[in-house]
């Protein structure tokens, strides 16, 4: 049956970042054609009754790693299964990462990831590009990606020593180039040297289990790198985006920098917002290993609530998932040595419900802030707002009918991800996607998926996002350092002393 390209969503409460209003939404040819009360539409239009429910912009997950090969394992959610699971949870766009393999150029990596994703995605997507080494050639490629390929975000790793890690001088160069081409610099902020030393110490003490993964890289290892990245970015007036903020210590560094006026955005993820890292001490090795990611999920049980409070008040800016899923048998590559457990957890399907339960149902944030942190801010920061991130005329018809009263119990038995466990297993959440519409097509309704691989499109993003660059440009003007004009020194000058 040909998909109806015209849909009328009647009687729902339209929730945008700035306001909520009972209103109809009329969708035609993949776009939102009208928003308003009691819309009159042509005959033959499919009508969906949203009375008593919310009509929200489709979720945008700014941080996923579908089919990434890492530490000898390939993440099991590929671009089809991963985006299929995303729409089942109310997310209608993901931003993944093209990460070059050793010796691969950025443009080659970009092409490889495009060829992987384009034929498979069930919803729209885009790509950040990882900078895991430095050269003049690579610097030029960043400019090409920004000018011609729709990439305005580059991720640098301060961890994964020997694999992805950049040291400060190259971070400085990469940030300076990001600023030059109007991109945002993203960082995985952990001190890779301290992680290496910490891991050696734990293993030498016979601590080989997942608890060693957290013990070897405590919060301050994340906080120190977060501050260092902020300092380096500020030295070159480059906007900074700290991915997967996992600890109270790192979150304090980000919020303090924002209060001091730095242009920095902090991204907590569903895992850090929904659960804590006490699981690493579980007696069941497989259970404990399932939570291994970097930075670790923190064992301090007050962390999820603390991160959610900062997300609610804009000290932290938006929520991702870092969805990078490895089955138990893949995690078992590290059964004798935690540093060999492939890093990554799930989140792409459950992010919206976890944040509704722990953020809105708990009273920490309202429905408008929920939309902001799950959709709108990603669109603004990565520069495709209001194409996405808003229920408005001419915006893409990425729309979710959300039932705040309905609950669901998260479980690997019922989830749509490829993973054979779920870090949120058993969590009861208020807030459920009832209907998900991607590009004007109903791709999920009342538990039934209706996706087609390749339905999603790559979203090009222009550089110099206004939301990110307005202050940067102003500072470029008004904070230019200038030399003092003074008469030359004409006094006595000592002679140089040789080393003795
Ligand atoms: O570090 C990342 O963001 C990627 C490699 C996913 N894995 C993880 O543990 N965060
Ligand atoms: Zn990372
Ligand atoms: Zn990641």
JSON list of C-alpha atoms and ligand atoms in Angstrom, two decimals, residues 63 155 157 160 188 243-244 294 322, ligand 2:
[
{"chain": "A", "resi": 63, "resn": "UNK", "atom": "CA", "xyz": [26.37, 10.46, 19.63]},
{"chain": "A", "resi": 155, "resn": "UNK", "atom": "CA", "xyz": [36.04, 14.63, 17.49]},
{"chain": "A", "resi": 157, "resn": "UNK", "atom": "CA", "xyz": [40.30, 11.74, 21.65]},
{"chain": "A", "resi": 160, "resn": "UNK", "atom": "CA", "xyz": [42.80, 5.51, 23.71]},
{"chain": "A", "resi": 188, "resn": "UNK", "atom": "CA", "xyz": [36.61, 12.52, 24.50]},
{"chain": "A", "resi": 243, "resn": "UNK", "atom": "CA", "xyz": [31.05, 14.28, 24.63]},
{"chain": "A", "resi": 244, "resn": "UNK", "atom": "CA", "xyz": [29.80, 11.72, 27.20]},
{"chain": "A", "resi": 294, "resn": "UNK", "atom": "CA", "xyz": [34.86, 5.06, 28.53]},
{"chain": "A", "resi": 322, "resn": "UNK", "atom": "CA", "xyz": [27.24, 6.85, 22.78]},
{"chain": "B", "resi": 2, "resn": "LIG", "atom": "ZN1", "xyz": [34.46, 8.66, 23.50]}
]
